[in-house]
Amino acid sequence: MTDLSQFSDITPVQLNQEEPQLCQILYDDEYKSVMGILLALLAKKEYSDRAFELTQAGIELLASHYTIWNYRYNIIVHLDKNLYDELDWCEQLALDNEKNYQIWNYRQLIIELIISRETSDTVKKFNAYHEFPIVDEMLSQDSKNHHVWSYRKWLVERFKLYRDEREIEFVAKRIEYDVKNNSAWTHRFFIKFGDEQVDQNVINEEIDYVKQKIQEAPQNASSWNYLIGIYQKFKKPDELIDLEEFCQEFANINEENVIKSSYALELLGKINVKKNNKPKAIEIYSLLKDIYDPIRKNYWTYQIKEIEA
Amino acid sequence: MDEFLVSKHQKYFQLCLNSLPAKAQSEDSNKLAIVYFCIQGLDLLGKLQLTFQEKKIYADFLFKHMIIDPNDEIQSFRASQTFKLPSSQNNYDLPNLAATLFALSSLLALESDFSQNLNRHKLMRFVSKLQILNGPEKGGFKPVLDQKGGQVVGESDLRHCYTALCVRKMLKYDELPLEERLHDIDVKLAERYILDRVNFNGGLSSNRYTESHSGLTFCGLGALKLLNYDFNSNETWVANTIRWLVNRQVDYPQTIEAYRDEEYEYWDEDDIGGFNGRENKFGDTCYSWWVTASLKLLGDQYFECINFGAAEKYLLSKSQSRLMGGFGKDSQSFPDPLHSYLGIAALTLWKGRSGLEYTGENNLTGIDELLVISQTSSDFLKQMEWK
């Protein structure tokens, strides 16, 4: 908790006293005093250590307010604060409040500032691996945190980590830990195929990899979308037919109708459309409509009409 | 039979419109958003019954959020009066794009003809200054403007792109002859920016190759629609997007082996009929809106692919708050203005589609799914004339 007595020379701004008001927030005393002083400091653009300290209290109360972050950033620049200390501060704040989303954009700006100040004489250049522990820690709290994953993606792009061994191992572990983690699959697609050059070997390896993951958990939209995504991006439309046998492993409609995956069944339907085997495709979409994916019955009816048209 | 608790929802919005508890402090920077949810929410219920005098008081309150530019070059709004600073020192009183949209949307429900009070060229100068013209984010928009050209904390993503285009639409800037648009945005760059964010699975995301998300998908599709993009041009991505959106409706049919035998922490039977924001995630009231409105934007034939009956059942029996009125984000949560508004918006969009009538359904008026405002607000906008 910030010691507010150091601001005895500041007259806090009285918050939002105008009448009448809509959606008037009944501020508590802490908010009134912290924000009141902060506004007074903002008005006179005070760049000081005490203001720096107060921004933390402000951010803890109102993380979504861009102005406080801007102010803190400007203080850092004016007072020439240690930027690695600032990264440590960010880290603690993120761990204490995982819903604090603005922090990741701010952290990027601090890192850019560090890099912009590096010269050929700088002994310790910024290393992207510095960021790995905090990302791991955040994902251990919430393995699908959209902002943390976006941040990780920025790191890869910014520091060209596409084929970095630690990056590849990181995403493999995330999928191993939870094969249905769609964030991890998305990140994998990015590091494997987001770069300009994609090796044909990588495409084949990834097809083998995702097939194996589908074996582990056949009813998983994330892995099926990954497989279909690769085919759409790198293969000719008719090559999808190559997957027929693979799909039948999880959706054997010829025998006892054991359906381990509605996604396999769907793809089998699509393959039959490609093969121009309309009756079979309609039969499959009807199974989805009536038995295996009934909530989407209108969608399957629409697909059937498309075939018949 | 399920019941839509009209008078409870009305009381909930009226209560919020009056005052909010201290825990809402953390949303102070979204204050005009809350006002918008409450005013538009009441309008969807047909219960925004204000006298002429009350409407004027409400509108005056909104106009007070305008930021006075000492050079009188731009017009914009701030998110909350709490952040108002003396105008000569205004570089910590940042013009806010979202607040500008929420102010305009709310004014429409109040039938306040803002063409009388605002200068659309100055507003568009603000909006166009937010557009990023270089680098990987080229074409996108920043959420706030630092007029001094300083470093601004705040990501650019599809939300801001959609917001910018909504403001432009509400100012009817797109209807002006090209030569009369003094400060327009670069529409080609904006379109490229959005299309670059279509993912391999068909969803759209905050950035290239980040995870597809239903809310951002709505923003991207809405922004494209506002740019008159033709979704029927038979692009592969549109079919992928439809498939991805339709698959957001949650179900765990027992005919599939895994749903009988396996457990997964994100599979919750309470979510059935609802919608999620991404694959293998929980359902949430707001996605009932984002997903189905997205399909509506793409075309009626795709909108019809939704299971309206199951969708209504989820909202009415799971996320509607029987005690307080309003809607929570899921069956476990307290109501809040955002989820209440979007829950009601979704029911309004689906009105009459399921064939299953529920008590209170007839109270729902109509909605403009592109601008996410009531039909009455949309009609008012249509007849507004800029001098």
XYZ file of C-alpha atoms in Angstrom:
696
model
C 0.000 0.000 0.000
C 1.403 3.371 -1.046
C 2.097 5.853 1.746
C -0.204 8.748 0.872
C 1.230 11.052 3.532
C 4.050 11.962 1.131
C 1.472 13.850 -0.932
C 0.425 16.255 1.843
C 1.350 19.198 -0.391
C -1.044 18.015 -3.115
C -4.705 18.932 -3.133
C -6.501 15.842 -4.419
C -8.974 16.391 -7.236
C -12.536 15.806 -6.062
C -13.765 12.928 -8.181
C -16.696 13.241 -10.457
C -18.943 15.495 -8.434
C -21.069 16.667 -11.323
C -24.817 16.173 -11.071
C -26.889 14.631 -12.435
C -25.029 11.481 -13.352
C -25.746 8.188 -15.025
C -24.267 4.952 -13.688
C -22.641 6.802 -10.825
C -20.003 4.589 -9.256
C -20.053 4.773 -5.468
C -16.282 5.009 -5.072
C -14.704 3.807 -1.871
C -12.307 5.986 0.127
C -9.159 4.332 -1.171
C -10.156 4.955 -4.769
C -11.095 8.550 -4.051
C -7.776 9.353 -2.402
C -5.494 7.477 -4.807
C -7.210 8.664 -7.986
C -7.695 12.165 -6.574
C -3.955 12.579 -6.000
C -3.079 10.855 -9.258
C -5.266 13.263 -11.228
C -3.644 16.222 -9.469
C -0.192 14.887 -10.406
C -1.292 14.231 -13.995
C -2.576 17.781 -14.274
C 0.815 19.176 -13.331
C 2.732 16.411 -15.102
C 4.859 15.594 -12.129
C 7.565 13.085 -13.014
C 8.874 11.984 -9.631
C 9.565 8.897 -7.570
C 6.489 9.404 -5.488
C 4.365 9.697 -8.645
C 6.024 6.543 -9.930
C 5.026 4.750 -6.739
C 1.471 6.044 -6.960
C 0.969 4.731 -10.501
C 1.217 1.229 -9.077
C -1.674 1.898 -6.713
C -3.589 3.459 -9.615
C -2.955 0.506 -11.898
C -3.996 -1.950 -9.202
C -7.300 -0.105 -8.883
C -7.901 0.612 -12.559
C -5.695 -1.475 -14.825
C -7.814 -0.849 -17.916
C -7.148 2.901 -17.921
C -4.493 3.531 -20.590
C -3.570 6.949 -19.201
C -2.003 5.589 -16.032
C 0.189 3.253 -18.070
C 1.234 6.115 -20.325
C 2.048 8.201 -17.295
C 4.142 5.446 -15.765
C 5.972 4.975 -19.050
C 6.760 8.686 -19.248
C 8.025 8.710 -15.663
C 10.325 5.794 -16.479
C 11.748 7.757 -19.390
C 12.046 11.069 -17.529
C 13.726 9.587 -14.461
C 15.778 7.092 -16.431
C 14.587 4.172 -14.315
C 16.216 0.763 -14.551
C 14.218 -1.057 -17.226
C 14.979 -4.575 -16.030
C 13.591 -3.592 -12.618
C 10.495 -2.455 -14.445
C 10.171 -5.852 -16.102
C 10.410 -7.457 -12.656
C 7.689 -5.156 -11.426
C 5.460 -6.117 -14.358
C 6.041 -9.750 -13.555
C 4.882 -9.434 -9.976
C 1.844 -7.456 -11.031
C 0.901 -10.034 -13.654
C 1.222 -12.890 -11.180
C -0.916 -11.088 -8.614
C -3.648 -10.331 -11.108
C -3.872 -12.573 -14.137
C -6.745 -10.549 -15.581
C -4.498 -7.512 -15.962
C -4.350 -7.457 -19.741
C -2.716 -4.076 -20.417
C 0.453 -5.293 -18.777
C 1.564 -7.285 -21.811
C 1.430 -4.391 -24.215
C 3.279 -2.262 -21.667
C 5.912 -4.946 -21.271
C 6.485 -4.958 -25.030
C 7.066 -1.219 -24.942
C 9.608 -1.564 -22.111
C 11.461 -4.275 -24.027
C 11.495 -2.111 -27.147
C 12.902 0.698 -25.029
C 15.647 -1.588 -23.698
C 16.585 -2.615 -27.227
C 16.477 0.933 -28.558
C 19.061 1.932 -25.957
C 21.472 -0.880 -26.726
C 24.663 0.081 -28.521
C 27.500 -2.003 -29.880
C 29.138 -1.601 -26.448
C 26.217 -3.027 -24.480
C 27.531 -6.088 -22.688
C 24.241 -7.689 -21.814
C 21.907 -7.513 -24.800
C 18.241 -8.259 -24.289
C 17.619 -11.978 -24.524
C 14.153 -13.257 -25.447
C 14.660 -16.245 -23.112
C 14.375 -13.750 -20.253
C 10.624 -13.873 -20.934
C 10.147 -17.632 -20.867
C 9.774 -18.181 -17.089
C 7.036 -15.572 -16.669
C 5.073 -16.972 -19.614
C 5.386 -20.486 -18.143
C 4.278 -19.271 -14.755
C 1.268 -17.427 -16.174
C 0.218 -20.432 -18.250
C 0.459 -22.673 -15.220
C -2.236 -20.465 -13.684
C -4.384 -20.338 -16.819
C -3.177 -22.494 -19.669
C -5.430 -20.740 -22.230
C -4.823 -17.097 -21.284
C -5.336 -15.342 -24.616
C -3.152 -12.345 -23.729
C -0.237 -14.413 -22.534
C -0.321 -16.520 -25.695
C -0.504 -13.382 -27.836
C 2.523 -12.092 -25.972
C 4.392 -15.315 -26.620
C 3.525 -15.015 -30.290
C 4.912 -11.483 -30.339
C 8.172 -12.761 -28.826
C 8.562 -15.377 -31.549
C 7.924 -12.831 -34.254
C 10.062 -10.116 -32.729
C 13.062 -12.352 -32.031
C 12.632 -14.847 -34.885
C 12.179 -17.907 -32.701
C 10.263 -19.945 -35.282
C 12.807 -22.734 -35.391
C 14.156 -22.206 -31.912
C 14.517 -25.526 -30.088
C 13.255 -24.196 -26.787
C 10.190 -22.757 -28.515
C 9.407 -26.041 -30.226
C 9.825 -27.922 -26.968
C 7.632 -25.398 -25.140
C 4.666 -25.835 -27.452
C 5.081 -29.615 -27.600
C 4.945 -29.733 -23.799
C 1.831 -27.586 -23.701
C 0.060 -29.969 -26.081
C 1.374 -32.991 -24.216
C 0.006 -31.535 -21.005
C -3.418 -30.857 -22.550
C -4.071 -32.122 -26.055
C -7.271 -30.061 -26.202
C -5.538 -26.765 -25.526
C -6.542 -24.814 -28.607
C -4.216 -21.914 -27.737
C -1.268 -24.282 -27.887
C -2.363 -25.704 -31.250
C -2.763 -22.200 -32.636
C 0.730 -21.317 -31.471
C 2.092 -24.467 -33.029
C 0.515 -23.595 -36.358
C 2.142 -20.192 -36.112
C 5.687 -21.351 -35.321
C 5.560 -24.101 -37.927
C 3.830 -22.232 -40.742
C 3.823 -18.532 -39.839
C 7.256 -17.831 -41.273
C 7.791 -17.047 -44.930
C 9.517 -20.281 -45.861
C 7.942 -23.598 -45.032
C 9.852 -26.801 -45.636
C 7.938 -29.695 -47.233
C 9.411 -31.984 -44.562
C 7.855 -29.875 -41.833
C 4.462 -30.239 -43.478
C 4.781 -34.031 -43.529
C 6.118 -34.164 -39.975
C 3.229 -32.063 -38.752
C 0.676 -34.258 -40.478
C 2.185 -37.315 -38.745
C 2.308 -35.465 -35.434
C -1.288 -34.305 -35.469
C -2.541 -37.718 -36.592
C -0.876 -39.243 -33.575
C -2.509 -36.630 -31.339
C -5.887 -37.391 -32.880
C -5.355 -41.071 -31.986
C -4.900 -39.992 -28.362
C -8.139 -38.006 -28.264
C -10.328 -38.394 -31.364
C -13.108 -36.015 -30.281
C -10.981 -32.897 -30.339
C -11.826 -29.936 -32.564
C -8.383 -28.380 -32.099
C -6.361 -31.221 -33.572
C -8.781 -31.857 -36.441
C -8.781 -28.178 -37.353
C -4.993 -28.271 -37.340
C -4.969 -31.197 -39.750
C -7.568 -29.656 -42.065
C -5.747 -26.325 -41.818
C -2.525 -27.861 -43.120
C -4.326 -29.497 -46.033
C -6.086 -26.265 -46.964
C -2.910 -24.232 -46.798
C -0.453 -26.540 -48.515
C -2.269 -29.179 -50.516
C -4.503 -29.286 -53.546
C -8.251 -29.527 -52.716
C -8.555 -33.127 -53.928
C -5.666 -34.336 -51.798
C -8.057 -34.276 -48.846
C -9.241 -37.652 -50.192
C -5.951 -39.135 -48.922
C -7.372 -38.846 -45.409
C -10.283 -41.201 -46.042
C -8.744 -44.238 -44.430
C -7.534 -42.215 -41.476
C -11.036 -40.838 -40.856
C -12.539 -44.323 -41.024
C -10.479 -45.321 -37.998
C -12.638 -42.999 -35.909
C -15.879 -43.149 -37.847
C -16.557 -46.545 -39.254
C -20.040 -46.298 -40.673
C -19.814 -49.560 -42.580
C -19.721 -51.802 -39.569
C -21.303 -51.142 -36.204
C -21.509 -47.380 -36.474
C -18.866 -46.875 -33.817
C -18.255 -43.156 -33.962
C -15.334 -41.992 -31.914
C -15.240 -38.588 -33.523
C -17.892 -36.403 -35.085
C -15.054 -34.454 -36.719
C -13.821 -37.594 -38.478
C -17.341 -38.252 -39.659
C -17.684 -34.701 -40.935
C -14.413 -34.904 -42.852
C -15.488 -38.229 -44.305
C -18.609 -36.491 -45.568
C -16.525 -33.788 -47.169
C -14.222 -36.345 -48.757
C -17.252 -38.035 -50.326
C -18.387 -34.674 -51.680
C -14.933 -34.306 -53.265
C -15.205 -37.829 -54.687
C -18.581 -36.840 -56.046
C -20.135 -39.715 -54.130
C -23.250 -37.735 -53.309
C -25.435 -40.473 -51.782
C -22.641 -41.429 -49.381
C -22.030 -37.810 -48.414
C -25.744 -37.294 -47.764
C -25.865 -40.483 -45.699
C -22.988 -39.220 -43.563
C -24.410 -35.739 -43.074
C -27.730 -37.327 -42.123
C -25.987 -39.377 -39.433
C -24.479 -36.174 -38.059
C -27.829 -34.424 -38.209
C -29.835 -37.176 -36.533
C -27.417 -38.934 -34.202
C -23.887 -37.682 -33.752
C -24.184 -33.914 -33.901
C -27.897 -33.186 -33.528
C -27.536 -29.671 -32.126
C -26.299 -28.577 -35.573
C -29.187 -30.252 -37.415
C -29.962 -27.062 -39.366
C -26.355 -26.837 -40.499
C -26.298 -30.438 -41.691
C -29.609 -29.942 -43.453
C -28.043 -26.957 -45.193
C -25.013 -29.044 -46.214
C -27.279 -31.746 -47.613
C -29.225 -29.164 -49.638
C -25.959 -27.814 -51.013
C -25.057 -31.270 -52.288
C -28.476 -31.803 -53.794
C -28.471 -28.406 -55.495
C -42.139 -23.072 -20.227
C -39.260 -20.662 -19.888
C -39.868 -17.087 -19.007
C -38.087 -13.919 -20.003
C -38.239 -11.724 -16.917
C -38.952 -8.382 -18.550
C -39.727 -6.313 -15.470
C -36.747 -7.707 -13.550
C -34.412 -6.832 -16.421
C -35.928 -3.380 -16.580
C -35.339 -2.875 -12.852
C -31.792 -4.204 -13.160
C -30.853 -1.709 -15.884
C -32.591 1.145 -14.081
C -30.695 0.319 -10.916
C -27.352 0.311 -12.763
C -28.234 3.502 -14.593
C -28.756 5.144 -11.233
C -25.666 3.956 -9.377
C -23.131 1.158 -9.223
C -21.398 -0.359 -6.202
C -17.735 0.355 -5.412
C -16.614 -2.880 -7.041
C -17.525 -1.280 -10.389
C -14.555 1.087 -9.851
C -12.376 -1.229 -11.866
C -14.677 -0.476 -14.834
C -14.456 3.297 -14.477
C -12.509 3.449 -17.722
C -15.462 1.729 -19.441
C -18.068 4.007 -17.936
C -19.727 5.066 -21.187
C -19.880 1.423 -22.212
C -21.949 0.701 -19.106
C -24.233 3.634 -19.864
C -24.663 2.297 -23.411
C -25.529 -1.223 -22.205
C -28.165 0.116 -19.823
C -29.802 2.628 -22.169
C -29.781 0.354 -25.193
C -30.825 -2.595 -23.012
C -33.907 -0.732 -21.850
C -34.630 0.263 -25.444
C -34.530 -3.403 -26.566
C -37.076 -4.158 -23.850
C -39.261 -1.284 -25.048
C -38.831 0.221 -21.585
C -36.734 3.309 -22.190
C -39.700 5.431 -21.252
C -38.211 8.851 -20.696
C -39.848 12.250 -20.735
C -38.530 14.903 -23.099
C -36.833 16.570 -20.128
C -35.159 13.335 -18.960
C -33.852 12.633 -22.433
C -32.279 16.062 -22.502
C -30.639 15.556 -19.111
C -29.229 12.205 -20.228
C -27.938 13.639 -23.491
C -26.355 16.612 -21.697
C -24.574 14.170 -19.420
C -23.137 12.352 -22.454
C -22.064 15.541 -24.220
C -20.163 16.574 -21.078
C -17.778 13.721 -21.928
C -16.607 15.559 -25.017
C -12.970 16.549 -24.908
C -12.365 20.173 -25.788
C -9.426 20.458 -28.153
C -7.674 23.820 -27.587
C -6.887 23.973 -31.321
C -10.469 22.988 -32.184
C -9.232 20.465 -34.711
C -10.667 17.244 -33.377
C -13.774 16.178 -31.524
C -13.846 13.110 -29.313
C -15.097 11.706 -26.050
C -13.452 10.522 -22.845
C -14.510 7.310 -21.130
C -15.360 8.805 -17.754
C -15.718 12.298 -16.328
C -13.414 11.172 -13.549
C -10.490 11.541 -15.941
C -11.293 15.077 -17.011
C -8.350 17.448 -16.715
C -8.141 21.179 -17.369
C -8.084 21.548 -21.163
C -4.729 23.345 -21.353
C -3.010 20.310 -19.895
C -4.924 17.677 -21.753
C -2.338 15.146 -22.826
C -3.352 12.859 -19.969
C -7.024 13.233 -20.842
C -6.898 11.029 -23.896
C -9.512 10.977 -26.659
C -10.979 7.490 -26.539
C -12.355 5.705 -29.601
C -14.633 3.242 -27.795
C -16.069 6.004 -25.596
C -16.851 7.997 -28.723
C -18.857 5.115 -30.180
C -20.682 4.404 -26.915
C -21.629 8.073 -26.589
C -23.056 8.148 -30.132
C -24.914 4.827 -29.672
C -26.470 6.043 -26.433
C -27.454 9.381 -27.949
C -29.300 7.536 -30.711
C -31.477 5.714 -28.182
C -32.251 9.105 -26.606
C -33.295 10.395 -30.032
C -30.749 13.150 -29.651
C -29.876 14.496 -33.088
C -26.109 14.758 -32.649
C -25.666 16.208 -36.119
C -26.761 19.454 -34.438
C -23.975 19.352 -31.835
C -21.075 17.635 -33.532
C -18.799 18.324 -36.460
C -18.323 15.088 -38.310
C -15.163 16.211 -40.055
C -13.509 16.904 -36.713
C -14.665 13.551 -35.369
C -13.295 11.814 -38.440
C -10.027 13.695 -38.116
C -9.782 12.067 -34.682
C -10.691 8.604 -36.021
C -8.338 8.821 -38.996
C -5.442 9.935 -36.760
C -5.852 6.659 -34.878
C -5.209 4.569 -37.970
C -1.773 2.978 -38.146
C -0.163 3.523 -41.529
C 3.081 1.566 -41.191
C 4.511 -1.616 -39.737
C 2.913 -4.985 -38.968
C -0.264 -3.332 -37.626
C -0.752 -1.289 -40.785
C -4.416 -0.532 -41.412
C -5.484 -1.115 -37.798
C -6.482 1.458 -35.190
C -5.195 2.507 -31.778
C -7.704 2.760 -28.933
C -6.677 6.240 -27.750
C -4.982 9.253 -29.295
C -1.957 10.972 -27.865
C -2.006 14.280 -29.693
C 1.552 15.044 -28.775
C 2.587 12.017 -30.783
C 4.032 10.275 -27.742
C 4.255 6.555 -27.090
C 0.810 5.178 -26.362
C 0.171 2.081 -24.322
C -2.672 0.128 -25.869
C -2.891 -2.635 -28.443
C -4.402 -2.326 -31.885
C -6.822 -5.108 -32.622
C -10.025 -5.816 -34.513
C -12.183 -4.271 -31.793
C -10.828 -0.831 -32.546
C -11.115 -1.375 -36.270
C -14.797 -2.227 -35.920
C -15.359 0.671 -33.523
C -13.748 3.144 -35.917
C -15.957 1.973 -38.779
C -19.108 2.134 -36.634
C -18.351 5.745 -35.748
C -17.795 6.477 -39.428
C -21.133 4.853 -40.271
C -23.010 6.765 -37.575
C -21.588 9.995 -38.981
C -22.702 8.816 -42.454
C -19.217 9.630 -43.661
C -19.355 6.671 -46.040
C -22.359 8.288 -47.755
C -20.537 11.517 -48.537
C -19.089 12.026 -52.006
C -15.347 11.278 -51.881
C -14.290 14.863 -52.433
C -16.320 16.022 -49.428
C -14.675 13.610 -47.013
C -12.048 15.881 -45.514
C -10.585 13.336 -43.094
C -11.470 9.811 -44.116
C -9.620 6.677 -43.124
C -7.773 4.458 -45.602
C -10.461 1.845 -46.288
C -8.259 -0.395 -48.451
C -5.664 -0.656 -45.699
C -8.385 -1.421 -43.160
C -9.809 -4.210 -45.341
C -6.356 -5.757 -45.824
C -5.734 -5.547 -42.080
C -8.934 -7.486 -41.351
C -8.481 -10.136 -44.035
C -4.940 -10.779 -42.760
C -6.481 -11.818 -39.467
C -8.543 -14.705 -40.825
C -7.097 -17.856 -39.317
C -6.587 -21.369 -40.665
C -9.689 -22.556 -38.794
C -11.886 -19.799 -40.220
C -12.117 -17.643 -37.098
C -10.593 -14.202 -36.797
C -8.142 -13.122 -34.142
C -6.451 -10.111 -32.611
C -3.393 -10.522 -34.763
C -2.123 -12.701 -37.555
C -1.824 -16.293 -36.249
C -3.122 -15.572 -32.763
C -6.030 -17.662 -31.551
C -9.421 -17.245 -33.221
C -11.993 -15.707 -30.958
C -15.764 -15.285 -31.432
C -15.825 -11.683 -30.230
C -13.003 -10.617 -32.510
C -14.607 -12.578 -35.340
C -17.747 -10.485 -34.953
C -15.651 -7.305 -34.970
C -13.799 -8.366 -38.095
C -16.929 -9.420 -39.989
C -18.820 -6.320 -38.861
C -15.944 -4.115 -39.988
C -15.858 -5.858 -43.376
C -19.609 -5.408 -43.742
C -19.217 -1.710 -42.932
C -16.696 -1.624 -45.779
C -19.308 -3.256 -48.073
C -17.243 -6.405 -48.443
C -19.029 -9.115 -50.446
C -19.243 -12.286 -48.355
C -20.852 -14.167 -51.258
C -17.761 -13.973 -53.443
C -17.223 -17.695 -52.765
C -13.966 -17.273 -50.944
C -12.852 -20.443 -49.138
C -12.360 -18.534 -45.920
C -16.042 -17.580 -45.688
C -17.117 -21.249 -45.730
C -14.473 -21.980 -43.073
C -15.731 -19.088 -40.977
C -19.327 -20.299 -41.170
C -18.272 -23.796 -40.147
C -16.180 -22.446 -37.282
C -18.980 -20.205 -36.028
C -21.633 -22.930 -36.214
C -19.324 -25.176 -34.210
C -19.198 -22.682 -31.355
C -22.632 -23.873 -30.164
C -21.880 -26.226 -27.329
C -23.160 -29.799 -27.107
C -21.946 -33.053 -25.585
C -24.100 -35.751 -27.224
C -23.909 -39.117 -25.484
C -23.726 -40.859 -28.860
C -20.058 -39.862 -28.991
C -17.852 -42.195 -26.987
C -15.662 -39.503 -25.427
C -18.618 -37.599 -24.003
C -19.779 -40.771 -22.266
C -16.432 -41.960 -20.943
C -14.033 -39.050 -20.737
C -13.864 -36.079 -18.451
C -12.366 -32.761 -19.415
C -12.305 -29.748 -17.147
C -13.750 -27.479 -19.849
C -16.671 -29.737 -20.707
C -19.634 -28.600 -18.667
C -23.137 -29.900 -19.398
C -24.566 -26.619 -18.139
C -23.171 -24.986 -21.280
C -25.222 -27.059 -23.722
C -27.050 -24.811 -26.177
C -24.807 -21.878 -25.317
C -21.784 -20.742 -27.298
C -18.083 -20.568 -26.575
C -15.468 -18.122 -27.770
C -12.885 -20.699 -28.870
C -12.509 -24.467 -29.242
C -12.565 -26.473 -26.008
C -13.594 -23.564 -23.810
C -16.595 -22.886 -21.567
C -19.799 -21.337 -22.862
C -20.495 -17.705 -22.045
C -23.588 -15.534 -22.532
C -21.791 -12.898 -24.577
C -20.814 -15.427 -27.247
C -24.505 -16.174 -27.809
C -24.481 -12.706 -29.314
C -21.072 -12.571 -30.986
C -21.460 -15.926 -32.737
C -25.043 -15.692 -33.923
C -24.813 -12.034 -34.929
C -21.697 -12.963 -36.941
C -23.685 -15.580 -38.832
C -26.463 -13.069 -39.393
C -23.923 -10.649 -40.895
C -22.745 -13.385 -43.247
C -26.257 -14.139 -44.469
C -29.693 -15.352 -43.365
C -29.119 -18.860 -44.713
C -26.140 -19.259 -42.342
C -27.939 -17.631 -39.433
C -30.630 -20.309 -39.846
C -28.017 -22.991 -39.096
C -28.220 -22.150 -35.392
C -30.231 -24.322 -33.035
C -32.413 -21.494 -31.736
C -34.376 -23.627 -29.296
C -31.286 -24.870 -27.463
C -29.754 -21.399 -27.612
C -32.786 -19.795 -25.981
C -32.983 -22.484 -23.356
C -29.397 -21.812 -22.313
C -29.931 -18.081 -21.881
C -33.334 -18.269 -20.227
C -32.738 -21.187 -17.891
C -28.996 -20.951 -17.229
C -27.554 -17.458 -17.438
C -30.632 -15.316 -16.747
C -30.667 -14.151 -13.144
C -34.031 -15.028 -11.632
C -33.196 -13.145 -8.468
C -31.815 -9.815 -9.631
C -32.739 -9.676 -13.307
C -30.047 -9.280 -15.939
C -27.744 -12.014 -17.234
C -24.463 -13.341 -15.913
C -21.670 -14.665 -18.039
C -22.647 -18.245 -17.196
C -24.872 -20.230 -14.857
C -22.552 -19.545 -11.918
C -22.108 -15.788 -12.270
C -23.808 -12.649 -11.014
C -25.380 -10.435 -13.669
C -23.436 -7.517 -15.115
C -24.466 -4.840 -17.647
C -22.422 -6.251 -20.573
C -23.745 -9.799 -20.356
C -27.253 -8.533 -19.620
C -27.245 -6.384 -22.727
C -25.754 -9.019 -25.004
C -28.017 -11.755 -23.647
C -31.063 -9.635 -24.421
C -29.578 -8.565 -27.755
C -29.202 -12.233 -28.720
C -32.776 -13.093 -27.732
C -33.963 -10.103 -29.737
C -32.017 -11.259 -32.773
C -33.535 -14.749 -32.493
C -37.079 -13.594 -31.788
C -39.646 -15.858 -33.400
C -37.062 -18.210 -34.940
C -37.264 -21.205 -32.614
C -41.009 -21.615 -32.910
C -41.071 -22.058 -29.137
C -42.763 -19.058 -27.617
C -41.782 -17.942 -24.170
C -43.404 -15.444 -21.844
C -42.028 -11.971 -22.384
C -40.748 -12.617 -25.904
C -43.200 -10.131 -27.366
C -41.635 -7.318 -25.377
C -38.415 -7.561 -27.339
C -38.361 -4.874 -29.988
C -35.758 -5.293 -32.730
C -32.036 -4.935 -33.198
C -29.574 -3.645 -35.799
C -26.961 -6.401 -35.613
C -24.334 -4.437 -37.505
C -24.170 -1.475 -35.115
C -25.498 -3.422 -32.079
C -28.171 -0.837 -31.352
C -31.934 -1.143 -31.080
C -33.998 -0.983 -34.261
C -35.563 2.264 -33.024
C -32.086 3.774 -32.639
C -31.173 2.530 -36.079
C -34.324 4.045 -37.577
C -33.592 7.334 -35.842
C -30.090 7.310 -37.323
C -31.461 6.683 -40.804
C -33.588 9.808 -40.768
C -30.878 12.030 -39.294
C -29.584 14.595 -41.775
C -26.212 16.309 -41.607
C -26.186 19.854 -42.766
